[in-house]
Amino acid sequence: MTNALMSNRWVMSERPDGSVSARHFRREAVPVPIPTREQTVVRNVLVSVAPHARAVMQGDTYRLQLRAGELIPSSIVGEVVAAGSAGPAVGTLVAGFSGWEEYSVVPSSSLRAVTMPVPLPNYLSVLGLNGLTAYFGITMVGAVTVGQTVVLSGAAGGVGHIAGQVARMLGARVIGIVSSDHKADVLQARLGFDAVVNRTSTTFDEDLRTAAPDGVDVYFDNVAGPLLRRVLHQMNKQGRVVSSGATATYDVRDRVDDGGNGIIVPMIARSLRLEGFLVADFAEHWPAATAVLHEWVTSGDLIVLQAVHEGLETAPTALLDLFTGVNVGQTMVRLRPDPPFTVD
Ligand SMILES: NC(=O)c1ccc[n+]([C@@H]2O[C@H](COP(=O)([O-])OP(=O)(O)OC[C@H]3O[C@@H](n4cnc5c(N)ncnc54)[C@H](OP(=O)(O)O)[C@@H]3O)[C@@H](O)[C@H]2O)c1
């Protein structure tokens, strides 16, 4: 490894002042640093595209707000091309977190080995952070049980389509919220959702009442915003809101202040419990959950949907798609073909 190796990457050019667009991103080539003893250089095969990348362009999340010139963050999957003495062997396939770039130099301790011989996109979807978010959100935070009615927003997205299927496998009645008939068809015909409601319909409240005539026991919320208040009004006593994300508040100039914005009264009146969580809260259980998810995919019980864009240059457009509701399944960008499967 020499300093001559260059890496293309996307950085934020300026903080968006409203909806994000192509001009808020800049592509540049930078030299790949030589790894320290504790670092590994990964040649990325795939990088994820997630609403969080937009959120952190605007303000702090669980990580600090991006400044102009900083790398757009994402999960990565790739092949080790160099490592310090404590790192994995060259040629090993690994998953981790860095950003939209060809080569990532990351702490070796932050990488997970790719141990299952599956197509690498699975490591950014069902076996990655979003699959784990879906799994823990439904099983641990929502504590979904047989016969309950579970409603999910962003139901055709990376987290939502897996969370809905996990709830279905636990014996729940599953209702998705999406913005297009195409997504509704996919969720019902292919993934076995019991019903789907279109959030853009003028009859949304009635449609949800028809789909959930006995009320909602668990709301797995990926988007927050005005939809949260509307679903709260249809929740059963002692229902649970699993607060996974707030996508509806990410692509705006100033974050919506949800405090008291019409949600408190229905929460008190129905004795609701709203619980936020981060997938990292369950890090010690990731290996066991990954094994379960892998088993479900292998048996055909869980279908994984992925929107794979080709070439690093497509990453900003792929992100914009998340806010126009175009994407179905987990969005990611492929930089190069899957290498042969090897483990350290
Ligand atoms: N808690 C955690 O540890 C954790 C981990 C990973 C991800 N997350 C969160 O989980 C959420 C889902 O992530 P994802 O990667 O699966 O994204 P995604 O669902 O694949 O994509 C975003 C979807 O959100 C919906 N949407 C966009 N703008 C909206 C708006 N203004 N109002 C309502 N819905 C809107 C769209 O679906 P429709 O148009 O079909 O409604 C869009 O397809 C994100 O908020 C993310 O930050 C949390």
XYZ file of C-alpha atoms and ligand atoms in Angstrom:
392
model
C 0.000 0.000 0.000
C 1.442 3.387 -0.973
C 0.181 6.942 -0.779
C -0.304 6.845 -4.572
C -3.590 4.907 -4.195
C -6.471 7.349 -4.690
C -10.076 7.000 -3.494
C -13.144 8.691 -4.973
C -15.661 9.829 -2.398
C -18.710 12.042 -1.813
C -18.637 14.836 0.755
C -21.215 17.420 1.783
C -20.514 20.620 -0.167
C -22.880 22.802 1.878
C -25.615 22.407 4.475
C -29.032 22.153 2.751
C -31.339 25.108 3.258
C -34.544 23.137 2.648
C -34.887 19.985 0.542
C -31.642 18.270 -0.306
C -30.480 18.303 -3.941
C -27.460 17.299 -6.034
C -25.677 20.602 -5.332
C -25.285 19.721 -1.667
C -22.802 16.962 -2.575
C -19.290 17.165 -4.030
C -17.241 14.353 -5.494
C -13.482 14.366 -4.952
C -10.461 12.063 -5.130
C -8.190 11.809 -2.085
C -5.108 9.699 -1.304
C -5.722 6.616 0.823
C -3.743 6.933 4.072
C -1.391 4.161 5.183
C -3.145 2.251 7.987
C -1.836 2.434 11.540
C -1.409 -0.743 13.632
C -5.065 -0.540 14.671
C -6.541 0.284 11.237
C -7.745 -1.643 8.201
C -8.097 -0.471 4.608
C -11.295 -1.784 2.997
C -11.955 -1.695 -0.758
C -15.701 -1.135 -0.689
C -17.987 -3.339 -2.754
C -21.255 -1.743 -1.568
C -22.214 1.322 0.469
C -25.625 1.907 2.003
C -27.924 4.846 1.335
C -29.986 5.741 4.391
C -32.225 8.609 5.548
C -29.811 9.201 8.440
C -27.238 10.576 5.958
C -29.687 13.390 5.225
C -30.494 13.943 8.905
C -26.885 14.435 9.891
C -26.337 16.967 7.069
C -28.833 19.180 8.925
C -28.059 18.715 12.592
C -26.773 16.439 15.330
C -28.229 12.933 15.607
C -26.526 10.171 17.558
C -23.467 11.572 15.766
C -22.373 15.169 15.250
C -23.728 17.240 12.393
C -21.627 17.072 9.204
C -19.562 20.094 8.280
C -18.866 21.145 4.681
C -16.188 18.904 3.186
C -16.943 15.885 5.410
C -17.660 12.402 4.078
C -21.312 11.317 3.700
C -21.672 8.508 6.283
C -22.890 4.998 5.450
C -22.515 1.342 6.214
C -19.978 -0.426 4.005
C -19.183 -3.958 2.889
C -15.902 -4.769 1.192
C -12.619 -6.578 0.967
C -9.560 -6.001 3.145
C -6.649 -4.724 1.031
C -4.262 -3.771 3.863
C -4.275 -3.821 7.648
C -2.119 -3.005 10.646
C -0.658 -5.914 12.597
C -3.839 -6.456 14.646
C -6.188 -6.408 11.659
C -7.854 -9.075 9.501
C -6.035 -10.833 6.659
C -5.896 -9.283 3.200
C -8.752 -10.653 1.077
C -11.138 -11.078 4.047
C -14.670 -9.776 3.491
C -15.871 -7.387 6.174
C -18.792 -5.110 7.055
C -18.500 -1.826 8.916
C -19.307 1.850 8.981
C -17.620 4.657 7.065
C -19.113 6.466 4.065
C -19.628 6.913 0.341
C -16.072 6.188 -0.819
C -14.070 3.610 -2.753
C -11.600 2.860 0.048
C -12.274 3.237 3.772
C -9.618 3.323 6.487
C -11.337 2.306 9.709
C -10.468 0.920 13.160
C -10.016 -2.848 12.760
C -12.028 -3.395 15.950
C -15.103 -1.764 14.351
C -15.350 -4.325 11.539
C -17.574 -7.413 11.494
C -16.396 -10.408 9.502
C -18.652 -11.591 6.687
C -19.106 -15.153 7.862
C -22.024 -16.366 5.773
C -21.734 -17.224 2.075
C -24.618 -15.023 0.948
C -24.702 -12.255 -1.675
C -22.945 -9.259 -0.129
C -26.010 -6.933 -0.435
C -27.580 -8.995 2.365
C -24.908 -7.617 4.693
C -26.271 -4.112 4.098
C -29.912 -5.139 4.418
C -31.248 -8.078 6.382
C -27.912 -8.992 8.019
C -26.896 -5.344 8.437
C -28.004 -2.512 10.717
C -31.465 -2.188 9.160
C -32.309 -5.884 9.472
C -31.166 -5.803 13.089
C -33.152 -2.608 13.751
C -36.257 -4.337 12.396
C -35.629 -7.468 14.452
C -34.978 -5.773 17.815
C -37.657 -3.125 17.265
C -40.326 -5.771 16.822
C -39.144 -8.466 19.233
C -37.619 -6.451 22.100
C -38.974 -2.891 22.025
C -42.420 -3.644 20.578
C -42.532 -7.054 22.302
C -45.062 -8.101 19.663
C -47.183 -11.150 20.509
C -49.608 -13.438 18.668
C -52.855 -11.821 17.565
C -51.754 -8.195 18.002
C -52.298 -5.596 15.294
C -49.006 -4.005 14.215
C -48.857 -0.923 11.978
C -45.598 0.203 10.343
C -44.709 3.457 8.561
C -42.049 3.416 5.835
C -43.277 -0.148 5.477
C -41.692 -0.849 2.084
C -38.311 0.587 3.108
C -35.128 -1.080 4.299
C -36.222 -1.392 7.937
C -39.984 -1.526 7.405
C -40.287 -4.451 4.989
C -38.238 -6.664 7.293
C -39.934 -5.476 10.507
C -43.348 -6.260 8.999
C -42.313 -9.790 8.117
C -40.807 -10.401 11.565
C -44.113 -9.265 13.119
C -46.028 -11.552 10.740
C -43.858 -14.502 11.791
C -44.668 -13.758 15.440
C -48.352 -14.169 14.597
C -49.376 -10.513 14.402
C -51.791 -8.918 11.958
C -49.547 -6.585 9.925
C -50.571 -3.321 8.276
C -48.119 -1.223 6.260
C -48.211 2.497 5.514
C -46.660 3.517 2.161
C -47.116 6.179 -0.513
C -47.813 4.179 -3.677
C -50.047 1.412 -5.003
C -46.997 -0.359 -6.375
C -45.476 -0.657 -2.884
C -48.835 -1.794 -1.508
C -48.991 -4.584 -4.096
C -45.450 -5.743 -3.299
C -46.102 -5.845 0.467
C -49.386 -7.729 0.189
C -48.698 -10.042 -2.752
C -45.046 -10.895 -2.049
C -44.448 -10.330 1.659
C -47.781 -11.392 3.149
C -48.805 -8.094 4.784
C -52.501 -8.293 5.767
C -53.314 -4.776 4.589
C -51.603 -1.627 3.339
C -52.747 1.994 3.633
C -51.571 4.870 1.429
C -50.407 7.850 3.530
C -51.143 10.276 0.667
C -54.827 9.312 0.445
C -57.408 11.915 1.506
C -59.229 9.082 3.291
C -56.149 7.875 5.214
C -57.814 7.892 8.663
C -60.842 5.923 7.440
C -58.611 3.569 5.449
C -56.549 2.810 8.545
C -59.699 2.262 10.613
C -60.983 -0.192 7.998
C -57.655 -2.024 7.904
C -57.423 -2.146 11.733
C -61.051 -2.366 12.926
C -59.972 -3.545 16.401
C -57.416 -0.750 16.809
C -53.612 -0.700 16.769
C -51.556 -2.469 19.448
C -48.042 -1.646 18.224
C -46.971 1.190 15.920
C -43.475 0.682 14.486
C -42.700 4.250 13.480
C -39.940 4.975 10.968
C -41.044 8.475 10.002
C -42.674 10.446 12.922
C -44.138 13.787 11.691
C -47.895 14.270 11.179
C -48.458 10.542 10.566
C -47.497 9.742 14.158
C -50.309 11.873 15.564
C -52.850 10.326 13.191
C -51.913 6.763 14.079
C -51.891 7.538 17.832
C -55.599 8.348 17.621
C -56.298 4.781 16.522
C -54.210 3.008 19.128
C -55.594 0.661 21.736
C -55.194 1.235 25.481
C -51.659 0.424 26.648
C -50.395 0.192 23.095
C -46.740 0.669 22.242
C -45.023 3.014 19.827
C -41.632 1.765 18.667
C -39.790 4.916 17.656
C -37.234 3.739 15.100
C -36.721 6.877 13.015
C -38.138 10.260 12.048
C -37.650 10.404 8.271
C -40.461 12.949 7.833
C -38.396 15.456 9.819
C -35.030 14.887 8.106
C -35.376 16.689 4.760
C -36.393 20.066 6.135
C -34.561 23.272 7.020
C -35.435 23.225 10.715
C -36.319 20.102 12.615
C -39.963 19.883 13.660
C -40.331 20.255 17.402
C -42.543 17.281 18.257
C -42.792 18.150 21.946
C -46.481 18.370 22.665
C -47.453 18.854 19.020
C -50.744 17.062 19.360
C -49.287 13.746 20.518
C -49.385 14.105 24.276
C -53.151 14.001 24.760
C -53.748 10.725 22.873
C -50.712 9.255 24.643
C -52.168 10.039 28.065
C -55.734 9.139 27.139
C -54.694 5.729 25.866
C -51.930 5.037 28.425
C -49.481 4.587 25.563
C -45.825 3.808 25.859
C -43.426 5.378 23.327
C -39.909 3.986 23.326
C -37.034 5.132 21.205
C -34.041 2.871 20.621
C -30.781 2.542 18.739
C -29.795 -0.750 17.158
C -26.460 -0.369 18.971
C -28.347 -0.782 22.286
C -28.588 -4.482 21.414
C -25.022 -4.962 20.122
C -24.330 -7.957 22.372
C -27.258 -9.803 20.746
C -26.296 -9.052 17.115
C -24.628 -12.407 16.373
C -27.634 -14.406 17.618
C -30.119 -12.167 15.786
C -28.087 -12.331 12.579
C -28.168 -16.138 12.742
C -31.968 -16.112 13.146
C -32.455 -13.664 10.266
C -30.126 -15.699 8.045
C -32.104 -18.847 8.850
C -35.406 -17.160 7.925
C -33.969 -15.916 4.621
C -32.560 -19.352 3.802
C -35.865 -21.079 4.586
C -37.771 -18.594 2.401
C -39.845 -17.287 5.336
C -38.333 -13.819 4.999
C -38.047 -12.106 1.612
C -35.418 -9.391 1.227
C -36.043 -6.459 -1.105
C -33.110 -4.384 -2.297
C -32.743 -1.345 -4.554
C -29.152 -1.576 -5.816
C -27.860 1.442 -7.760
C -24.773 0.931 -9.933
C -21.679 3.117 -9.491
C -20.522 5.524 -6.771
C -21.708 8.449 -8.918
C -25.354 7.416 -8.324
C -25.254 7.772 -4.512
C -26.765 11.301 -4.183
C -29.653 10.454 -6.540
C -30.299 7.268 -4.600
C -30.566 9.346 -1.400
C -32.997 11.799 -2.995
C -35.205 8.803 -3.935
C -35.747 8.061 -0.223
C -37.515 11.400 0.237
C -39.730 11.101 -2.831
C -40.775 7.603 -1.763
C -39.441 5.909 -4.920
C -37.370 3.207 -3.224
C -38.635 -0.290 -2.512
C -36.526 -2.223 -0.004
C -33.016 -1.462 1.175
C -31.238 1.160 -0.922
C -27.518 0.759 -1.612
C -24.871 1.509 -4.228
C -22.628 -1.085 -5.828
C -19.033 -0.030 -6.552
C -17.732 -3.358 -7.887
C -18.874 -7.005 -8.262
C -18.933 -9.304 -5.224
C -15.450 -10.830 -4.762
C -15.168 -14.578 -4.072
C -16.279 -15.546 -0.526
C -13.398 -15.934 1.949
C -13.169 -15.661 5.734
C -10.194 -14.790 7.911
N -33.110 3.293 15.599
C -32.088 2.795 14.897
O -31.109 2.268 15.420
C -32.167 2.885 13.402
C -31.287 2.135 12.599
C -31.431 2.211 11.213
C -32.403 3.057 10.661
N -33.203 3.807 11.486
C -34.235 4.698 10.958
O -35.230 3.911 10.344
C -35.925 4.727 9.391
C -36.083 3.941 8.111
O -34.804 3.819 7.482
P -34.666 3.041 6.097
O -33.223 2.960 5.768
O -35.478 1.816 6.151
O -35.349 4.087 5.060
P -36.396 3.724 3.962
O -37.655 3.379 4.682
O -35.816 2.737 3.032
O -36.662 5.064 3.132
C -37.392 6.119 3.566
C -38.930 5.960 3.358
O -39.551 6.872 4.248
C -40.771 7.314 3.696
N -40.816 8.780 3.742
C -39.960 9.656 3.172
N -40.319 10.920 3.435
C -41.449 10.831 4.193
C -42.312 11.788 4.788
N -42.106 13.105 4.647
N -43.371 11.328 5.511
C -43.616 10.013 5.663
N -42.826 9.046 5.113
C -41.756 9.463 4.402
C -40.815 6.847 2.234
O -41.733 5.746 2.156
P -43.252 5.962 1.637
O -43.166 7.127 0.668
O -43.619 4.687 0.977
O -44.070 6.268 2.845
C -39.391 6.364 1.964
O -39.349 5.328 1.046
C -35.105 6.007 9.240
O -35.746 7.072 9.932
C -33.786 5.666 9.875
O -33.124 6.797 10.387
C -33.104 3.713 12.839
